[in-house]
Structures are given as structure tokens and as C-alpha cells.
Amino acid sequence: MTKEKILIVDDEELIRDMIKEYISIEDYKADEAENGIEALELIKKNNYSIIILDIMMRKMDGWSTCREIRKISDVPIIMLTARGEEYDKLFGFELGVDDYIVKPFSPKELLARIKAITRRSSIAQESNIENNKVHIQGITIEYESRNVYVDGELIDLTPKEYELLKYFTQNTSKVLSREQILNAVWGYDFMGEDRTVDTHVKMLRESLKEYRKFIKTVWGIGYKFEVGER
């Protein structure tokens, strides 16, 4: 059975061919684009399960392309880059990137990330949410629409911030290790990328304003979402 369709956006033909050949082993279909402009045209005409997006491209770079994609779609994005600085990752996450992999990368690792994202998406589509809305003091989460309100004001969360908040609120008062969080929210085995979790927690805390206090740091382990009294 044919699996999901993936869009590969990279100005290096060898990289596109390598990715396309490797993911075809798992029966994924793939379209290709060599820049952001081509990618956006394809996205408007097709439904993709994942977009693999390079940062450094001519005509329209990955950052600009990601911004435009997020105006029209919540499709998961895996960003490819030759740079691995923390600032680049933070910037990408703020734009709505779901995952981040640094060149040169192992095709096996990229495939693992793709599988994890498609598995999460499939589970989300098949699951029936019994409670479509939850209130936690001044925080309201609407599971069906994925809207989050703080003191009645709709806040703008990236897809990963939303999933992180949902995971926290479904496991209140539990001490959650970074490994547990990474497996639950990102969906792949922990590979020493604890900064990914820390970065998203920092972003989520900023979005929650005064309710940031609910996310407690458990030193040496991870985090705990604990609701205190007003």
C-alpha cells in the first residue's frame, strides 16, 4: 500500500535524488522542488504529509518559504541545514518548523524522523477526543480546533508548542523526563537533543504569560506541569 506523499525542497539535485531514492524503499511518494517558489506552487495544488525543506536556496530561502507555507498549511516541516547553531533552531521553531536535521545527515535518521511524524499524524487523525475543551485556570485548550486561549485571548502557538502544552496538561503533576517528552511530542527515540525540549519549553512559557509558572523545572530530570492556587 502506497504511503504518504512527501515534498523535497532543495536546490541540490544530488540531495533530492538521495532522499527520494531512500524514502522510496518505504513506498513513500515524492515530489521535488529546487526553490521555495516552486515549492509553494506545488503545495497549492497537492496535499503533502511532510515537507523536507532546505534553508539555503536561491530565489526564495527556507525561512521565507516556511513563513509562506504556514499562511496556508499546517503540514509538518522538517528543515535541512548545514548550520547547527542554537539560534537557527530557535528561529526555525518560532516559524513553525516541526523538526530540524543538520547536513550532512544520515538518510536512515531522516527516514526515522519521517516515520515518527507520519505515525503521530495518523494517530491524531484516528483518535476520538472525548473532551473537546479543557480549562486550567486562565488557560483554555480547544482540542478540535487546536486553539489555545490565555485569559480569553487567543494566543499563537507553533504546532510543537501546542503538542507540548497538550502533553503537559494531560499529564499534570507528573515528573516528565526530557526523554519522555521528546518521545511523546516528537515521536522518536531520544538522541541527546535535550536542547530541543528546553527551547520549546522556553517558547511555551513565554506564550503562557503569567501561567508560565505552571511549568516547573525538575533539575536533572525534566519538567512537571503543576497547577497551583491563584
GROMACS .gro file of N, CA and C in nm, residues 40-161:
model
  366
   40LEU      N    1   0.597   2.633  -0.326
   40LEU     CA    2   0.466   2.692  -0.294
   40LEU      C    3   0.363   2.661  -0.401
   41GLU      N    4   0.405   2.661  -0.527
   41GLU     CA    5   0.312   2.627  -0.635
   41GLU      C    6   0.264   2.483  -0.622
   42LEU      N    7   0.355   2.393  -0.587
   42LEU     CA    8   0.318   2.252  -0.570
   42LEU      C    9   0.226   2.233  -0.449
   43ILE      N   10   0.255   2.305  -0.341
   43ILE     CA   11   0.176   2.292  -0.219
   43ILE      C   12   0.032   2.337  -0.242
   44LYS      N   13   0.014   2.438  -0.325
   44LYS     CA   14  -0.121   2.488  -0.355
   44LYS      C   15  -0.202   2.389  -0.438
   45LYS      N   16  -0.132   2.299  -0.508
   45LYS     CA   17  -0.201   2.205  -0.598
   45LYS      C   18  -0.211   2.064  -0.541
   46ASN      N   19  -0.130   2.033  -0.439
   46ASN     CA   20  -0.123   1.895  -0.389
   46ASN      C   21  -0.133   1.891  -0.237
   47ASN      N   22  -0.168   1.775  -0.185
   47ASN     CA   23  -0.168   1.752  -0.041
   47ASN      C   24  -0.046   1.668  -0.004
   48TYR      N   25   0.037   1.723   0.083
   48TYR     CA   26   0.157   1.651   0.126
   48TYR      C   27   0.148   1.616   0.275
   49SER      N   28   0.207   1.504   0.310
   49SER     CA   29   0.211   1.464   0.451
   49SER      C   30   0.326   1.531   0.524
   50ILE      N   31   0.436   1.555   0.453
   50ILE     CA   32   0.555   1.617   0.511
   50ILE      C   33   0.626   1.698   0.402
   51ILE      N   34   0.688   1.808   0.444
   51ILE     CA   35   0.775   1.884   0.355
   51ILE      C   36   0.915   1.882   0.413
   52ILE      N   37   1.012   1.838   0.332
   52ILE     CA   38   1.153   1.842   0.371
   52ILE      C   39   1.212   1.966   0.304
   53LEU      N   40   1.254   2.062   0.384
   53LEU     CA   41   1.284   2.195   0.332
   53LEU      C   42   1.427   2.239   0.368
   54ASP      N   43   1.506   2.269   0.266
   54ASP     CA   44   1.641   2.321   0.287
   54ASP      C   45   1.635   2.470   0.318
   55ILE      N   46   1.731   2.520   0.395
   55ILE     CA   47   1.733   2.663   0.428
   55ILE      C   48   1.799   2.744   0.318
   56MET      N   49   1.921   2.708   0.279
   56MET     CA   50   2.000   2.789   0.186
   56MET      C   51   1.964   2.753   0.041
   57MET      N   52   1.874   2.834  -0.018
   57MET     CA   53   1.832   2.812  -0.157
   57MET      C   54   1.827   2.946  -0.229
   58ARG      N   55   1.846   2.939  -0.361
   58ARG     CA   56   1.835   3.060  -0.442
   58ARG      C   57   1.687   3.094  -0.464
   59LYS      N   58   1.661   3.217  -0.502
   59LYS     CA   59   1.527   3.270  -0.533
   59LYS      C   60   1.444   3.292  -0.407
   60MET      N   61   1.419   3.186  -0.331
   60MET     CA   62   1.347   3.200  -0.204
   60MET      C   63   1.405   3.100  -0.105
   61ASP      N   64   1.461   3.149   0.005
   61ASP     CA   65   1.526   3.058   0.100
   61ASP      C   66   1.423   2.985   0.187
   62GLY      N   67   1.474   2.894   0.268
   62GLY     CA   68   1.386   2.811   0.350
   62GLY      C   69   1.306   2.889   0.453
   63TRP      N   70   1.367   2.991   0.513
   63TRP     CA   71   1.295   3.071   0.612
   63TRP      C   72   1.172   3.137   0.549
   64SER      N   73   1.193   3.204   0.436
   64SER     CA   74   1.083   3.273   0.369
   64SER      C   75   0.977   3.174   0.321
   65THR      N   76   1.023   3.060   0.272
   65THR     CA   77   0.930   2.958   0.225
   65THR      C   78   0.845   2.906   0.340
   66CYS      N   79   0.908   2.883   0.455
   66CYS     CA   80   0.835   2.834   0.571
   66CYS      C   81   0.727   2.933   0.613
   67ARG      N   82   0.761   3.062   0.615
   67ARG     CA   83   0.662   3.164   0.650
   67ARG      C   84   0.540   3.158   0.559
   68GLU      N   85   0.566   3.144   0.429
   68GLU     CA   86   0.456   3.141   0.333
   68GLU      C   87   0.373   3.012   0.345
   69ILE      N   88   0.441   2.901   0.371
   69ILE     CA   89   0.370   2.774   0.389
   69ILE      C   90   0.274   2.783   0.508
   70ARG      N   91   0.322   2.842   0.617
   70ARG     CA   92   0.241   2.849   0.738
   70ARG      C   93   0.119   2.940   0.723
   71LYS      N   94   0.117   3.021   0.620
   71LYS     CA   95  -0.001   3.105   0.594
   71LYS      C   96  -0.115   3.023   0.534
   72ILE      N   97  -0.081   2.909   0.473
   72ILE     CA   98  -0.182   2.831   0.403
   72ILE      C   99  -0.193   2.686   0.450
   73SER      N  100  -0.097   2.639   0.531
   73SER     CA  101  -0.098   2.497   0.567
   73SER      C  102  -0.026   2.471   0.699
   74ASP      N  103  -0.073   2.367   0.771
   74ASP     CA  104  -0.008   2.320   0.892
   74ASP      C  105   0.073   2.193   0.866
   75VAL      N  106   0.101   2.164   0.740
   75VAL     CA  107   0.175   2.042   0.705
   75VAL      C  108   0.307   2.039   0.783
   76PRO      N  109   0.345   1.924   0.839
   76PRO     CA  110   0.472   1.914   0.911
   76PRO      C  111   0.590   1.946   0.821
   77ILE      N  112   0.687   2.019   0.876
   77ILE     CA  113   0.806   2.060   0.802
   77ILE      C  114   0.931   2.011   0.874
   78ILE      N  115   1.017   1.940   0.801
   78ILE     CA  116   1.150   1.904   0.851
   78ILE      C  117   1.250   1.996   0.781
   79MET      N  118   1.323   2.075   0.857
   79MET     CA  119   1.417   2.170   0.799
   79MET      C  120   1.555   2.107   0.786
   80LEU      N  121   1.616   2.123   0.669
   80LEU     CA  122   1.752   2.077   0.645
   80LEU      C  123   1.845   2.197   0.643
   81THR      N  124   1.958   2.187   0.709
   81THR     CA  125   2.053   2.297   0.708
   81THR      C  126   2.194   2.247   0.730
   82ALA      N  127   2.290   2.324   0.678
   82ALA     CA  128   2.431   2.293   0.702
   82ALA      C  129   2.480   2.360   0.828
   83ARG      N  130   2.394   2.441   0.888
   83ARG     CA  131   2.431   2.513   1.010
   83ARG      C  132   2.352   2.456   1.127
   84GLY      N  133   2.418   2.445   1.242
   84GLY     CA  134   2.352   2.385   1.356
   84GLY      C  135   2.347   2.472   1.478
   85GLU      N  136   2.361   2.605   1.461
   85GLU     CA  137   2.361   2.692   1.576
   85GLU      C  138   2.225   2.693   1.645
   86GLU      N  139   2.227   2.715   1.776
   86GLU     CA  140   2.104   2.719   1.854
   86GLU      C  141   2.010   2.826   1.803
   87TYR      N  142   2.065   2.940   1.760
   87TYR     CA  143   1.979   3.049   1.712
   87TYR      C  144   1.899   3.004   1.590
   88ASP      N  145   1.962   2.931   1.498
   88ASP     CA  146   1.892   2.885   1.379
   88ASP      C  147   1.776   2.794   1.416
   89LYS      N  148   1.800   2.705   1.512
   89LYS     CA  149   1.693   2.614   1.554
   89LYS      C  150   1.579   2.691   1.618
   90LEU      N  151   1.612   2.782   1.707
   90LEU     CA  152   1.508   2.861   1.773
   90LEU      C  153   1.426   2.939   1.670
   91PHE      N  154   1.494   3.000   1.574
   91PHE     CA  155   1.426   3.077   1.471
   91PHE      C  156   1.333   2.987   1.390
   92GLY      N  157   1.382   2.869   1.355
   92GLY     CA  158   1.300   2.775   1.279
   92GLY      C  159   1.178   2.730   1.356
   93PHE      N  160   1.194   2.699   1.484
   93PHE     CA  161   1.081   2.656   1.566
   93PHE      C  162   0.977   2.765   1.578
   94GLU      N  163   1.023   2.890   1.589
   94GLU     CA  164   0.930   3.002   1.600
   94GLU      C  165   0.849   3.019   1.472
   95LEU      N  166   0.907   2.982   1.358
   95LEU     CA  167   0.836   2.991   1.231
   95LEU      C  168   0.739   2.876   1.211
   96GLY      N  169   0.748   2.773   1.296
   96GLY     CA  170   0.657   2.660   1.284
   96GLY      C  171   0.719   2.534   1.228
   97VAL      N  172   0.853   2.526   1.229
   97VAL     CA  173   0.920   2.403   1.186
   97VAL      C  174   0.895   2.293   1.288
   98ASP      N  175   0.869   2.171   1.240
   98ASP     CA  176   0.841   2.060   1.331
   98ASP      C  177   0.966   1.985   1.372
   99ASP      N  178   1.062   1.978   1.283
   99ASP     CA  179   1.184   1.905   1.315
   99ASP      C  180   1.299   1.970   1.239
  100TYR      N  181   1.421   1.932   1.278
  100TYR     CA  182   1.539   2.003   1.232
  100TYR      C  183   1.653   1.903   1.221
  101ILE      N  184   1.714   1.893   1.104
  101ILE     CA  185   1.823   1.798   1.089
  101ILE      C  186   1.938   1.866   1.014
  102VAL      N  187   2.061   1.846   1.063
  102VAL     CA  188   2.177   1.918   1.013
  102VAL      C  189   2.253   1.834   0.911
  103LYS      N  190   2.287   1.897   0.797
  103LYS     CA  191   2.371   1.832   0.696
  103LYS      C  192   2.516   1.828   0.743
  104PRO      N  193   2.591   1.726   0.709
  104PRO     CA  194   2.546   1.604   0.640
  104PRO      C  195   2.470   1.514   0.738
  105PHE      N  196   2.364   1.453   0.690
  105PHE     CA  197   2.280   1.371   0.777
  105PHE      C  198   2.274   1.228   0.724
  106SER      N  199   2.236   1.140   0.813
  106SER     CA  200   2.217   1.000   0.776
  106SER      C  201   2.077   0.983   0.716
  107PRO      N  202   2.066   0.927   0.595
  107PRO     CA  203   1.933   0.902   0.538
  107PRO      C  204   1.847   0.816   0.630
  108LYS      N  205   1.911   0.726   0.704
  108LYS     CA  206   1.837   0.641   0.798
  108LYS      C  207   1.774   0.725   0.907
  109GLU      N  208   1.847   0.825   0.957
  109GLU     CA  209   1.793   0.912   1.061
  109GLU      C  210   1.678   0.996   1.006
  110LEU      N  211   1.694   1.049   0.885
  110LEU     CA  212   1.587   1.128   0.824
  110LEU      C  213   1.462   1.043   0.807
  111LEU      N  214   1.478   0.921   0.763
  111LEU     CA  215   1.363   0.831   0.746
  111LEU      C  216   1.295   0.804   0.879
  112ALA      N  217   1.374   0.791   0.986
  112ALA     CA  218   1.316   0.770   1.119
  112ALA      C  219   1.231   0.890   1.160
  113ARG      N  220   1.279   1.011   1.130
  113ARG     CA  221   1.203   1.131   1.162
  113ARG      C  222   1.073   1.135   1.082
  114ILE      N  223   1.081   1.100   0.953
  114ILE     CA  224   0.963   1.098   0.868
  114ILE      C  225   0.859   1.000   0.921
  115LYS      N  226   0.904   0.881   0.957
  115LYS     CA  227   0.813   0.779   1.010
  115LYS      C  228   0.746   0.826   1.138
  116ALA      N  229   0.824   0.890   1.225
  116ALA     CA  230   0.770   0.938   1.352
  116ALA      C  231   0.661   1.041   1.329
  117ILE      N  232   0.685   1.134   1.238
  117ILE     CA  233   0.587   1.239   1.211
  117ILE      C  234   0.460   1.182   1.148
  118THR      N  235   0.474   1.092   1.052
  118THR     CA  236   0.357   1.035   0.988
  118THR      C  237   0.279   0.947   1.085
  119ARG      N  238   0.350   0.880   1.176
  119ARG     CA  239   0.282   0.798   1.276
  119ARG      C  240   0.201   0.884   1.371
  120ARG      N  241   0.260   0.996   1.415
  120ARG     CA  242   0.188   1.088   1.503
  120ARG      C  243   0.065   1.145   1.435
  121SER      N  244   0.080   1.183   1.308
  121SER     CA  245  -0.031   1.241   1.234
  121SER      C  246  -0.144   1.141   1.218
  122SER      N  247  -0.108   1.016   1.193
  122SER     CA  248  -0.209   0.912   1.177
  122SER      C  249  -0.286   0.888   1.306
  123ILE      N  250  -0.214   0.884   1.418
  123ILE     CA  251  -0.278   0.864   1.548
  123ILE      C  252  -0.372   0.979   1.579
  124ALA      N  253  -0.328   1.100   1.549
  124ALA     CA  254  -0.410   1.218   1.577
  124ALA      C  255  -0.539   1.216   1.496
  125GLN      N  256  -0.530   1.171   1.371
  125GLN     CA  257  -0.648   1.168   1.285
  125GLN      C  258  -0.746   1.060   1.326
  126GLU      N  259  -0.694   0.949   1.377
  126GLU     CA  260  -0.780   0.836   1.411
  126GLU      C  261  -0.841   0.845   1.550
  127SER      N  262  -0.778   0.919   1.638
  127SER     CA  263  -0.826   0.924   1.775
  127SER      C  264  -0.950   1.010   1.788
  128ASN      N  265  -1.040   0.970   1.876
  128ASN     CA  266  -1.159   1.048   1.907
  128ASN      C  267  -1.137   1.119   2.039
  129ILE      N  268  -1.140   1.250   2.034
  129ILE     CA  269  -1.120   1.328   2.155
  129ILE      C  270  -1.251   1.337   2.230
  130GLU      N  271  -1.256   1.281   2.351
  130GLU     CA  272  -1.379   1.281   2.427
  130GLU      C  273  -1.413   1.420   2.479
  131ASN      N  274  -1.315   1.489   2.530
  131ASN     CA  275  -1.336   1.624   2.580
  131ASN      C  276  -1.273   1.722   2.483
  132ASN      N  277  -1.357   1.798   2.414
  132ASN     CA  278  -1.306   1.888   2.312
  132ASN      C  279  -1.247   2.015   2.369
  133LYS      N  280  -1.265   2.036   2.498
  133LYS     CA  281  -1.218   2.161   2.557
  133LYS      C  282  -1.177   2.136   2.701
  134VAL      N  283  -1.070   2.202   2.745
  134VAL     CA  284  -1.028   2.190   2.884
  134VAL      C  285  -0.992   2.329   2.936
  135HIS      N  286  -1.030   2.356   3.060
  135HIS     CA  287  -0.998   2.483   3.125
  135HIS      C  288  -0.902   2.457   3.240
  136ILE      N  289  -0.792   2.529   3.243
  136ILE     CA  290  -0.697   2.521   3.354
  136ILE      C  291  -0.671   2.664   3.399
  137GLN      N  292  -0.746   2.704   3.500
  137GLN     CA  293  -0.746   2.843   3.544
  137GLN      C  294  -0.767   2.934   3.424
  138GLY      N  295  -0.670   3.021   3.389
  138GLY     CA  296  -0.690   3.113   3.278
  138GLY      C  297  -0.655   3.057   3.141
  139ILE      N  298  -0.619   2.928   3.134
  139ILE     CA  299  -0.583   2.866   3.007
  139ILE      C  300  -0.700   2.782   2.957
  140THR      N  301  -0.738   2.800   2.832
  140THR     CA  302  -0.840   2.717   2.768
  140THR      C  303  -0.781   2.654   2.644
  141ILE      N  304  -0.795   2.521   2.633
  141ILE     CA  305  -0.745   2.448   2.517
  141ILE      C  306  -0.863   2.383   2.446
  142GLU      N  307  -0.879   2.414   2.319
  142GLU     CA  308  -0.982   2.352   2.236
  142GLU      C  309  -0.914   2.250   2.146
  143TYR      N  310  -0.931   2.121   2.180
  143TYR     CA  311  -0.859   2.017   2.109
  143TYR      C  312  -0.898   2.007   1.962
  144GLU      N  313  -1.026   2.024   1.933
  144GLU     CA  314  -1.072   2.005   1.795
  144GLU      C  315  -1.014   2.112   1.703
  145SER      N  316  -1.017   2.237   1.746
  145SER     CA  317  -0.966   2.346   1.664
  145SER      C  318  -0.818   2.374   1.686
  146ARG      N  319  -0.763   2.316   1.794
  146ARG     CA  320  -0.624   2.340   1.835
  146ARG      C  321  -0.600   2.485   1.875
  147ASN      N  322  -0.706   2.553   1.914
  147ASN     CA  323  -0.693   2.690   1.963
  147ASN      C  324  -0.662   2.691   2.111
  148VAL      N  325  -0.578   2.783   2.153
  148VAL     CA  326  -0.544   2.799   2.295
  148VAL      C  327  -0.567   2.945   2.332
  149TYR      N  328  -0.635   2.965   2.446
  149TYR     CA  329  -0.664   3.099   2.493
  149TYR      C  330  -0.600   3.120   2.631
  150VAL      N  331  -0.544   3.237   2.650
  150VAL     CA  332  -0.492   3.276   2.781
  150VAL      C  333  -0.571   3.397   2.827
  151ASP      N  334  -0.645   3.380   2.937
  151ASP     CA  335  -0.735   3.485   2.988
  151ASP      C  336  -0.827   3.537   2.878
  152GLY      N  337  -0.878   3.444   2.798
  152GLY     CA  338  -0.975   3.478   2.695
  152GLY      C  339  -0.916   3.526   2.565
  153GLU      N  340  -0.785   3.544   2.559
  153GLU     CA  341  -0.720   3.593   2.437
  153GLU      C  342  -0.655   3.478   2.363
  154LEU      N  343  -0.689   3.465   2.234
  154LEU     CA  344  -0.631   3.360   2.151
  154LEU      C  345  -0.481   3.386   2.135
  155ILE      N  346  -0.400   3.285   2.165
  155ILE     CA  347  -0.255   3.301   2.151
  155ILE      C  348  -0.205   3.219   2.032
  156ASP      N  349  -0.096   3.262   1.976
  156ASP     CA  350  -0.040   3.199   1.857
  156ASP      C  351   0.071   3.103   1.897
  157LEU      N  352   0.040   2.973   1.893
  157LEU     CA  353   0.139   2.871   1.926
  157LEU      C  354   0.185   2.800   1.799
  158THR      N  355   0.312   2.762   1.795
  158THR     CA  356   0.359   2.678   1.686
  158THR      C  357   0.299   2.538   1.707
  159PRO      N  358   0.297   2.453   1.603
  159PRO     CA  359   0.244   2.318   1.620
  159PRO      C  360   0.310   2.241   1.735
  160LYS      N  361   0.441   2.256   1.751
  160LYS     CA  362   0.510   2.184   1.857
  160LYS      C  363   0.478   2.242   1.995
  161GLU      N  364   0.462   2.373   2.006
  161GLU     CA  365   0.422   2.432   2.133
  161GLU      C  366   0.286   2.379   2.174
   0.00000   0.00000   0.00000
